[in-house]
Coordinates of C-alpha atoms in Angstrom, one line a residue:
X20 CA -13.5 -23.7 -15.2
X21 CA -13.1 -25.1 -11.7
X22 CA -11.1 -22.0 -9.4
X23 CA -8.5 -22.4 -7.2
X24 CA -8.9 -20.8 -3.8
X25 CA -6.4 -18.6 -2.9
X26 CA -4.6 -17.7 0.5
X27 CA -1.6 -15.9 2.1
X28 CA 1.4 -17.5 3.2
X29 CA 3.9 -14.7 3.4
X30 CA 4.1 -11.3 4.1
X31 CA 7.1 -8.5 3.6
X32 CA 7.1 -4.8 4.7
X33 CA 9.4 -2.2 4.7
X34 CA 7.5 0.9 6.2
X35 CA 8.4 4.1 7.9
X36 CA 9.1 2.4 10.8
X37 CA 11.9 0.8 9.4
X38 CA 12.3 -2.8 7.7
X39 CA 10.3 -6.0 9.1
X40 CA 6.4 -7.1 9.6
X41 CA 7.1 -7.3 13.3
X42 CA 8.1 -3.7 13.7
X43 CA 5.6 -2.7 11.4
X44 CA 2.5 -4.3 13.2
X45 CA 3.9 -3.6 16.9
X46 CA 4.5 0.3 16.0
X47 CA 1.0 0.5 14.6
X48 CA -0.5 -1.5 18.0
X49 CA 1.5 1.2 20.1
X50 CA 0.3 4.4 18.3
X51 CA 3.5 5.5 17.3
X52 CA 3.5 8.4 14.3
X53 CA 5.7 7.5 11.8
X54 CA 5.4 11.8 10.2
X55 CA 8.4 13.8 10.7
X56 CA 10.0 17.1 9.5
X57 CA 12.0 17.0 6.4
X58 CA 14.0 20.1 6.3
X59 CA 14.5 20.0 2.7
X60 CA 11.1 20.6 1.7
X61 CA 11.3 24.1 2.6
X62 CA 14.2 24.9 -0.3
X63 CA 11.0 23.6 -2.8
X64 CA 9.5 27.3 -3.7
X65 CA 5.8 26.9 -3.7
X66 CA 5.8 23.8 -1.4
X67 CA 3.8 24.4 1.4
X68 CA 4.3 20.8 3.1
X69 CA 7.5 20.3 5.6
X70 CA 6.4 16.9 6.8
X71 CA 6.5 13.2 5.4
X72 CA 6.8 10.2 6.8
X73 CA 10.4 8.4 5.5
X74 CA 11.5 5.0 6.0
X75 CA 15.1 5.2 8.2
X76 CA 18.2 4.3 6.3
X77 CA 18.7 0.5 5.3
X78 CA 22.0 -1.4 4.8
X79 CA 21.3 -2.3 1.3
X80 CA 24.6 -3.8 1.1
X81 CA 23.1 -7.0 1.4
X82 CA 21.9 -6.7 -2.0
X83 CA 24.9 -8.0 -4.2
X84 CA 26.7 -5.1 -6.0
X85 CA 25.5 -6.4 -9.6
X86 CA 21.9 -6.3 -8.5
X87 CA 22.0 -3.1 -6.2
X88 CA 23.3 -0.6 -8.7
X89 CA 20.2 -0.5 -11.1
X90 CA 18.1 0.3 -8.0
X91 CA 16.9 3.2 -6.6
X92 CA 15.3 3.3 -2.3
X93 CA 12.1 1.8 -3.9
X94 CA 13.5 -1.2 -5.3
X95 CA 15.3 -1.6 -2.0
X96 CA 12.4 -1.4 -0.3
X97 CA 10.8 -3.9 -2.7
X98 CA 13.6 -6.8 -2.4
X99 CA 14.1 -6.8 1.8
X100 CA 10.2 -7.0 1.9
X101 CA 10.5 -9.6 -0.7
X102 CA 12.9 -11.6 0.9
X103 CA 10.9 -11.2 3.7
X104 CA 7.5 -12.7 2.7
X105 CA 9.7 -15.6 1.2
X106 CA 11.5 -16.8 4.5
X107 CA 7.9 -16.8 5.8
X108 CA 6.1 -18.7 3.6
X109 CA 9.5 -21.2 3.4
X110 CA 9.9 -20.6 0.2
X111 CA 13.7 -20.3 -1.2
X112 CA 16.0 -20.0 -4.2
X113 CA 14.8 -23.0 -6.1
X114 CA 11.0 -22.1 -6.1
X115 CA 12.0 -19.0 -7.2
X116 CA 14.2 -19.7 -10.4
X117 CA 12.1 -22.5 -10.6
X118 CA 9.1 -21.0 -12.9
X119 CA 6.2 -21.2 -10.3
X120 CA 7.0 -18.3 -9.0
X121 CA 6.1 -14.9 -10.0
X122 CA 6.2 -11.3 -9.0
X123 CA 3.2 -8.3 -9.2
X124 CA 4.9 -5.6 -8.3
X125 CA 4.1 -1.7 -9.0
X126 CA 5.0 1.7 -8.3
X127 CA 3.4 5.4 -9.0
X128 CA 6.0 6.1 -11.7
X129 CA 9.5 5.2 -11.8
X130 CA 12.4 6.8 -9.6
X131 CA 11.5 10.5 -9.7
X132 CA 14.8 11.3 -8.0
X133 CA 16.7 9.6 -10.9
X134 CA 15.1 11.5 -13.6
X135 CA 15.8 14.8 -11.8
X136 CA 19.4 13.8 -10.9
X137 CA 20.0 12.6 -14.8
X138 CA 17.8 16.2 -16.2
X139 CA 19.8 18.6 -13.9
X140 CA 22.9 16.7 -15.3
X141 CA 21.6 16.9 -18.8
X142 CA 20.6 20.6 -18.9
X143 CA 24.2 21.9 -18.0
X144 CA 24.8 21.0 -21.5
X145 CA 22.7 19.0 -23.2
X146 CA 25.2 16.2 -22.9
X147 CA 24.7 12.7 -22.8
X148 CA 28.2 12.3 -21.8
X149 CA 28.0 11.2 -18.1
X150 CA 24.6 9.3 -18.5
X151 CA 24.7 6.1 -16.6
X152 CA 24.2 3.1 -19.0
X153 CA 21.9 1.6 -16.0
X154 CA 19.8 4.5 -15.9
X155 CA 17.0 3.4 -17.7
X156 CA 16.6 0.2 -14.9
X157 CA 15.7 2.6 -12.8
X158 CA 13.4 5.2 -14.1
X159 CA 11.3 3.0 -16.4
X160 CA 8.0 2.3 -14.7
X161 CA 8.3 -1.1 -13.7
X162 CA 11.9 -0.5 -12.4
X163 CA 10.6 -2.9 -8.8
X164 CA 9.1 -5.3 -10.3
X165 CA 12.3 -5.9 -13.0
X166 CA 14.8 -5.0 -10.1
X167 CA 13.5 -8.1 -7.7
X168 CA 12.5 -10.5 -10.1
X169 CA 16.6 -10.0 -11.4
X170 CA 17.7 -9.9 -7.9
X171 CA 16.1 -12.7 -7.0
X172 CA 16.1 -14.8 -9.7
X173 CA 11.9 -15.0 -10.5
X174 CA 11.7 -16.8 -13.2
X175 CA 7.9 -17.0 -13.8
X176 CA 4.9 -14.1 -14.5
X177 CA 6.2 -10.7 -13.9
X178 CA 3.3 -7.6 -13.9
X179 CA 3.8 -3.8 -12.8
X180 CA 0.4 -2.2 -12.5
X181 CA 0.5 1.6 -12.1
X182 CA -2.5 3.4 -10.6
X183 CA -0.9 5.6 -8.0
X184 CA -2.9 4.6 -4.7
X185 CA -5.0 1.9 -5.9
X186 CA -1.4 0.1 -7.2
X187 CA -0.6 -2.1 -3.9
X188 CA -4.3 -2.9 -3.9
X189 CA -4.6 -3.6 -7.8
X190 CA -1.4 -5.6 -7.4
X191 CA -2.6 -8.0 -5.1
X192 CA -6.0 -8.3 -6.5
X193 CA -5.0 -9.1 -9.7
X194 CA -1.7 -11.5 -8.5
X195 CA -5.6 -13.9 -6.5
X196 CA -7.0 -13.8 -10.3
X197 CA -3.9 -14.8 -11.6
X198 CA -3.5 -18.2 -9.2
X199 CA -7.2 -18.5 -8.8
X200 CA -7.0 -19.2 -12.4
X201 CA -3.8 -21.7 -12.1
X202 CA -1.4 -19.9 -14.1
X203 CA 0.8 -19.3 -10.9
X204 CA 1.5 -21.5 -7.4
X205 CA 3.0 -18.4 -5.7
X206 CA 3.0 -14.5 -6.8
X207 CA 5.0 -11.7 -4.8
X208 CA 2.8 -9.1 -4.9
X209 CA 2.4 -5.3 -3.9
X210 CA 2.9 -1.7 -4.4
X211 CA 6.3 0.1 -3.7
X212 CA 7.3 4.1 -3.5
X213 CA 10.0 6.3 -2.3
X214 CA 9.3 9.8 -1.6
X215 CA 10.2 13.0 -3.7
X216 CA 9.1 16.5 -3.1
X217 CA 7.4 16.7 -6.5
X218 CA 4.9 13.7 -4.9
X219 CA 4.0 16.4 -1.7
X220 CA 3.8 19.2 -4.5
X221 CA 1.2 16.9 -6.3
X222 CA -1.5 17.1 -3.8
X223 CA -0.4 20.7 -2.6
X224 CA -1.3 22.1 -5.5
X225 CA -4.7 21.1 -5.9
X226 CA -4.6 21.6 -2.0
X227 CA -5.1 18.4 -0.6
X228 CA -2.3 17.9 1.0
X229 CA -1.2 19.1 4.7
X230 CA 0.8 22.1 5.3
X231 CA -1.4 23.0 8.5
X232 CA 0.7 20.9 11.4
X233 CA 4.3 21.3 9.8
X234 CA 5.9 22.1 13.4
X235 CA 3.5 19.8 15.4
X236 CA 3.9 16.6 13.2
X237 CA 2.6 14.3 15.1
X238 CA -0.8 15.7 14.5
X239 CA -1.3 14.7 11.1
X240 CA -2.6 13.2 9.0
X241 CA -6.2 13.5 10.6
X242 CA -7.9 10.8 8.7
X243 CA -12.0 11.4 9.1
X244 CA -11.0 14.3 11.6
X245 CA -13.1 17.4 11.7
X246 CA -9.1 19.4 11.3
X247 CA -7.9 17.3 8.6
X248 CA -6.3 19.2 6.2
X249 CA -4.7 17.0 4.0
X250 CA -2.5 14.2 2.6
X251 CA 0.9 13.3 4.3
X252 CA 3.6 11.5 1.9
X253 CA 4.7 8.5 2.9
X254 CA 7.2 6.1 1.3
X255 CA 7.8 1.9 1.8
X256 CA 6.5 -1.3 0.1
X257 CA 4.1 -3.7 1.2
X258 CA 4.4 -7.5 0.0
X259 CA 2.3 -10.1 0.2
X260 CA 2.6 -14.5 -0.5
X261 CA -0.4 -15.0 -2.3
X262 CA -0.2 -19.0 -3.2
X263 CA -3.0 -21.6 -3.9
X264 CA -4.6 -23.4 -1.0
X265 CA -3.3 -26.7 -2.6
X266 CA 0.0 -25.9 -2.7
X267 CA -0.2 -24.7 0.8
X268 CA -1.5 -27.7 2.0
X269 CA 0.4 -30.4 0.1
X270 CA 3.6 -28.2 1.7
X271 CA 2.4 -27.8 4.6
X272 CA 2.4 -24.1 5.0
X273 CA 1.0 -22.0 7.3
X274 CA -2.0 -20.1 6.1
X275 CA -2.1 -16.7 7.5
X276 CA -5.6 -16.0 5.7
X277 CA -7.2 -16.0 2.7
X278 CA -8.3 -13.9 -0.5
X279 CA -12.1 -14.0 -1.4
X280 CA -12.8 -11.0 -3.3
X281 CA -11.5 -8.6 -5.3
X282 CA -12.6 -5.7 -7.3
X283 CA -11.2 -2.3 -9.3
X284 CA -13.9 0.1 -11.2
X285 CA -13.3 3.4 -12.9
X286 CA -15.6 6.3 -11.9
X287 CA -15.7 8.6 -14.5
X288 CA -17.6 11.6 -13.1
X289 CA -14.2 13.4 -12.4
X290 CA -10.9 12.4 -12.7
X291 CA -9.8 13.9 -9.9
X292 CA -12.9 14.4 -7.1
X293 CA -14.1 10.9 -5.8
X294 CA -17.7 10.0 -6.1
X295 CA -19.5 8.3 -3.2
X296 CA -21.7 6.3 -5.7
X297 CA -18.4 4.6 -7.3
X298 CA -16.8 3.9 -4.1
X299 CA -19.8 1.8 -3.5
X300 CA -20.2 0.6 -6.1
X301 CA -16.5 -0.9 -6.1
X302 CA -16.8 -2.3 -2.4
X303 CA -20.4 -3.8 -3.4
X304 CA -18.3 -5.7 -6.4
X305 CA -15.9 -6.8 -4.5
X306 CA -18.6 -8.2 -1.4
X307 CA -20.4 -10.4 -4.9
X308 CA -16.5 -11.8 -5.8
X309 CA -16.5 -13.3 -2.2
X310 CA -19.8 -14.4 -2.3
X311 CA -21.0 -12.6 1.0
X312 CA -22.9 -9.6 2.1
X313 CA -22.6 -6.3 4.0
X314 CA -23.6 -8.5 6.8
X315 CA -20.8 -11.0 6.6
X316 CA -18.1 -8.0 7.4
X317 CA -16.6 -7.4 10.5
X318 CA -14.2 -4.5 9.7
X319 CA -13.3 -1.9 6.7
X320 CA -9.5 -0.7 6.2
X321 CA -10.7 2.9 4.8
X322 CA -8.4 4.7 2.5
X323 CA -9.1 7.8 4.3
X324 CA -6.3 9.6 3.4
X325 CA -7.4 12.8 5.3
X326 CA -8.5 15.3 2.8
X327 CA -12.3 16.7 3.1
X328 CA -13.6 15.5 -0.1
X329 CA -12.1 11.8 0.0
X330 CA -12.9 10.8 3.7
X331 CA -16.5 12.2 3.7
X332 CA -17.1 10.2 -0.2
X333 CA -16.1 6.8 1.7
X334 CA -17.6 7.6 4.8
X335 CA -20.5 8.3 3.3
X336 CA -20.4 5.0 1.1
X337 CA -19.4 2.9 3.9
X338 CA -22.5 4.2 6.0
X339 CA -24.5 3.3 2.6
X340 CA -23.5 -0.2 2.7
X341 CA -22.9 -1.3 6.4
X342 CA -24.8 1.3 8.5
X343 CA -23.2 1.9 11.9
X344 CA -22.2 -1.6 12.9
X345 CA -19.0 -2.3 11.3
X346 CA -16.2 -1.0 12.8
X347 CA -13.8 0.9 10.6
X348 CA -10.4 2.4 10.6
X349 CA -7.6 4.1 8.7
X350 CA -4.0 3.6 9.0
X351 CA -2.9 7.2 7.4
X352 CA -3.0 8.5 11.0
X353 CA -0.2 6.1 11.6
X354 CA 2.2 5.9 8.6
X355 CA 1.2 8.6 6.3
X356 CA 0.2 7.9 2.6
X357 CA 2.7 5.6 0.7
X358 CA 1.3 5.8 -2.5
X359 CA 1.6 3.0 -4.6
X360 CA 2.9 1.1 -1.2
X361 CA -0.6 2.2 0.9
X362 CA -2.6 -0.5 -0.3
X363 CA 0.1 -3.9 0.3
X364 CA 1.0 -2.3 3.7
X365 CA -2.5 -1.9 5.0
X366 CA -3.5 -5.2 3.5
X367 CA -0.3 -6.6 5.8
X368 CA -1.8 -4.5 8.5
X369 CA -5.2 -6.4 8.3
X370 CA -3.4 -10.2 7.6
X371 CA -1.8 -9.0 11.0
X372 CA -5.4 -8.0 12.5
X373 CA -7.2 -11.5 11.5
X374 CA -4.3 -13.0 13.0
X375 CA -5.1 -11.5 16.7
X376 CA -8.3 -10.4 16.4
X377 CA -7.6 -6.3 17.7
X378 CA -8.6 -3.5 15.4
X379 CA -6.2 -1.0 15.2
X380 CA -7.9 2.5 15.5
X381 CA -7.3 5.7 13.5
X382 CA -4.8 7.8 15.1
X383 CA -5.3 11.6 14.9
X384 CA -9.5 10.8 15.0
X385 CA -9.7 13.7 18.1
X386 CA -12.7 14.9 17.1
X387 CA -15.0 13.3 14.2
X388 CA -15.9 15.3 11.4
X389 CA -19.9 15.5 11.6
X390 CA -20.1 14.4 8.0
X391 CA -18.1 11.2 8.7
X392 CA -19.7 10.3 11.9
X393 CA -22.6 8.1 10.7
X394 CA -20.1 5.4 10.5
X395 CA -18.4 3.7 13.0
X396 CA -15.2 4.6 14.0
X397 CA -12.5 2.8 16.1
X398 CA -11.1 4.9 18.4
X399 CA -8.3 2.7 20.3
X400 CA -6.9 -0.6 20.0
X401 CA -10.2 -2.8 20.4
X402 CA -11.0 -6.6 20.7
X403 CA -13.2 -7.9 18.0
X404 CA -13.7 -11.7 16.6
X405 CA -12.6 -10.5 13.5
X406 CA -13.4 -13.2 10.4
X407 CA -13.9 -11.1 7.6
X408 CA -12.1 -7.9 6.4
X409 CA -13.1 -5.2 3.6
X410 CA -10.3 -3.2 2.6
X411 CA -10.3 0.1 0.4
X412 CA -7.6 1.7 -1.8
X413 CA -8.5 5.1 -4.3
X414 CA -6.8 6.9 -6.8
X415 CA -6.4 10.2 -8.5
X416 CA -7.8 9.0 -12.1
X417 CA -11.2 7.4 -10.3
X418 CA -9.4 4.1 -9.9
X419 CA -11.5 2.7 -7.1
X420 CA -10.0 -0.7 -5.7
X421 CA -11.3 -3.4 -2.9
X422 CA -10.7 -6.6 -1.4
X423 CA -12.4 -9.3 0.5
X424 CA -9.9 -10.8 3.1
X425 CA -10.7 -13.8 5.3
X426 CA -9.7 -16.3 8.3
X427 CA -8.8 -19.1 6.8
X428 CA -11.6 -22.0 7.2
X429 CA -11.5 -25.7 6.1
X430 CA -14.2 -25.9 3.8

C-alpha cells in the first residue's frame, strides 16, 4: 500500500498565556513565565505545591449555549484552539460536517472538577436529586473530543487517546497514521487539560513535583537544572491540521511543515521510574519511521519536565543517540507541564521554530545539572537552519512517545 505524505496546515493553542498561536509563540521568544501563585492550593491539606501555571479567563460565550453547557475549561480550551487551526488551514463549516474531517483529541481523564463538584453534592445525602442530566458529557474521558466534534459539527473519525503526558504527542502521531493511510483528508488533533489540585497532589506525593520556589515562582520549573525540584502543573490545549500533501496542494494551502515519523513504546521496567534504554529506544523508532538518522536532526524538544529522575533518563538518551551536537531544549521552564496538552503545544512550539529557524532555549537552565550536561543545551534564543525536529513526550505508565517533524520539501 502506496502512503500518503502527510503535513500541517493548521495550528490552534490555547496556553497559559492566554488564547492564540501568536501570543503563544511571541511569549515563549520573550522568556516570559507563564507559573503563578494559586492561593487555593494552600486549603489542600497535604499539598505542598502553591504554584501552577493557569490559562487567564476566556469569553466562552462565543460558544453557543446548547454546545457550551456540556463543557467544562478543557473543552473550552479545545474548541477556540480548534477553531483556530481551522481559520488557518481555510478550512470551514462545510469541510467539517462534510465527512473528511475528523478530530483526535484527548485528555488525562475527564473533568476532575466535575466529578468532585457532583461527589460533594452527592455525599450530603446520597441523592441523585440535583444531578445534572449533562453531567456525564463532561466527566467521561473523551468529554474534548465529543464536545468539539458536536460543537463543531465533525462529522468524520473521532479518537480520544488517554496516556497522561504522552496524550497530545500520541494524538498527533496516530491522527499522520490515520491520513498516511487515506482514511482521513484532515484530522484535528492534540491533547487538552485543565488544572485541579488533585493533578499537583499526583506528583507531590511521589515527590516529583515542586513545592521548593512557591513564593519566587518565576523560578520554576528548572528543566535539566542542577535545583530542579520538580513538576509544575500546567493547563491548555494544543491543536494541530494534520492533512495530506495532496489535498494541500490541489487546495492550495499553505504547508507549515511536515510529519515524517512517529513512534510510542511501552517500557515496562517500572511503571512509574523512566528508563534511559526505552527512551532511546522510542526516539531511535521514531528516527527509522522517517527514514533518517541521528545525523539528519537539527534539534530535540525534550520532555524534561524537571524532576531528577526524568531529565537525567532523557538526557542521558539524547547524549546516547546524538552526542553533543544537537541542540536541545525544553519548554517546561516556560509554560509549566500541561499534561495531556504538553505534547500538541510543544509540537506548535516547534511548527513555529521550523518556521523562523530560532531555537527557543530552556528557561530556568541557570546552572546545568552535571548529569545532564553531556548534551547540548540551548541557553537563549539562538539562530539555527533548522530542517529537522525530534520531539519527546513521557508518561507515568512507561508510555514513551516521539515524532519526526520536517520543513516541508518538494520531493
Amino acid at each position: 500500500m502506496s502512503l500518503k505524505r502527510v503535513v500541517v496546515t493548521g495550528l490552534g493553542a490555547v496556553s497559559p498565556y492566554g488564547a492564540g498561536m501568536e501570543l503563544f509563540t511571541d511569549s515563549l521568544r520573550a522568556g516570559r513565565g507563564a507559573v503563578r501563585p494559586v492561593p487555593e492550593l494552600a486549603a489542600i491539606q497535604g499539598l505542598r505545591a502553591r504554584v501552577a501555571a493557569l490559562v487567564p479567563e476566556l469569553d466562552a460565550k462565543i460558544i453557543p449555549r446548547k454546545f457550551r453547557r456540556s463543557m467544562t475549561s478543557m473543552s473550552v480550551f479545545a474548541y477556540l484552539a480548534c477553531r483556530e487551526a481551522l481559520a488557518r488551514a481555510g478550512l470551514g463549516e462545510e469541510e467539517c460536517r462534510g465527512g473528511r474531517l475528523g478530530i483526535v483529541l484527548g485528555s488525562t481523564v475527564g473533568s476532575i472538577a466535575a466529578s468532585e463538584s457532583f461527589f460533594a453534592d452527592f455525599f450530603v445525602d446520597r441523592s441523585l436529586e440535583r444531578m445534572k442530566s449533562g453531567l456525564f458529557f463532561q466527566i467521561m474521558n473523551h468529554s474534548c473530543a465529543a464536545n468539539v466534534a458536536q460543537a463543531l459539527g465533525i462529522a468524520g473519525r473521532i479518537l480520544a487517546p488517554a496516556a497522561a503526558c504522552s496524550t497530545g504527542c500520541q494524538a498527533i502521531g496516530y491522527g499522520a497514521e490515520t491520513i498516511a493511510l487515506g482514511k482521513q483528508d484532515w484530522l484535528l488533533c492534540g491533547g487538552a487539560d485543565e488544572f485541579h489540585p488533585l493533578t499537583a497532589a499526583t506528583f507531590d506525593v511521589m515527590n516529583a513535583g515542586s513545592a521548593r520556589y512557591n513564593d519566587d515562582p518565576e523560578r520554576t520549573p528548572r528543566p535539566f537544572d542542577r535545583d530542579r525540584d520538580g513538576v509544575v502543573c500546567a493547563e491548555g490545549c494544543g491543536i494541530l491540521l494534520l492533512e495530506s500533501l495532496d489535498s494541500a496542494l490541489a487546495r492550495g494551502a499553505e504547508i507549515l511543515a511536515e510529519v515524517t515519523g512517529f513512534a510510542t513504546l511501552s517500557a515496562p521496567s517500572n511503571i512509574a521510574n523512566p528508563d534511559a534504554e526505552a527512551i532511546a529506544r522510542c526516539m531511535t523508532a521514531a528516527l527509522a519511521d522517517a527514514g533518517v538518522t541521528a545525523a539528519d536532526i537539527d534539534y530535540v524538544n525534550a520532555h524534561a519536565t524537571g524532576t531528577d529522575l526524568g531529565d537525567r533518563a532523557e538526557a542521558e538518551s539524547i547524549y546516547r543517540l546524538f552526542g553533543d551536537r544537537v541542540p536541545v531544549s525544553s519548554l517546561k521552564g516556560h509554560i509549566g507541564h500541561a499534561m495531556a496538552a504538553s505534547g500538541s503545544l510543544e509540537l506548535a512550539a516547534c511548527v513555529a521554530m521550523l518556521g523562523d529557524g530560532r531555537l527557543i532555549p530552556t528557561r530556568n537552565l541557570d546552572r546545568v545539572d552535571p548529569e545532564c550536561a553531556p548534551i547540548r543545551h540551548v541557553r537563549g534564543l539562538e539562530a539555527a537552519p533548522v530542517n529537522t525536529i525530534l520531539k519527546n513526550n513521557f508518561a507515568l505508565g512507561g508510555v514513551n512517545s516521539s515524532i519526526v517533524l520536517r520543513r516541508y520539501r518538494h520531493d
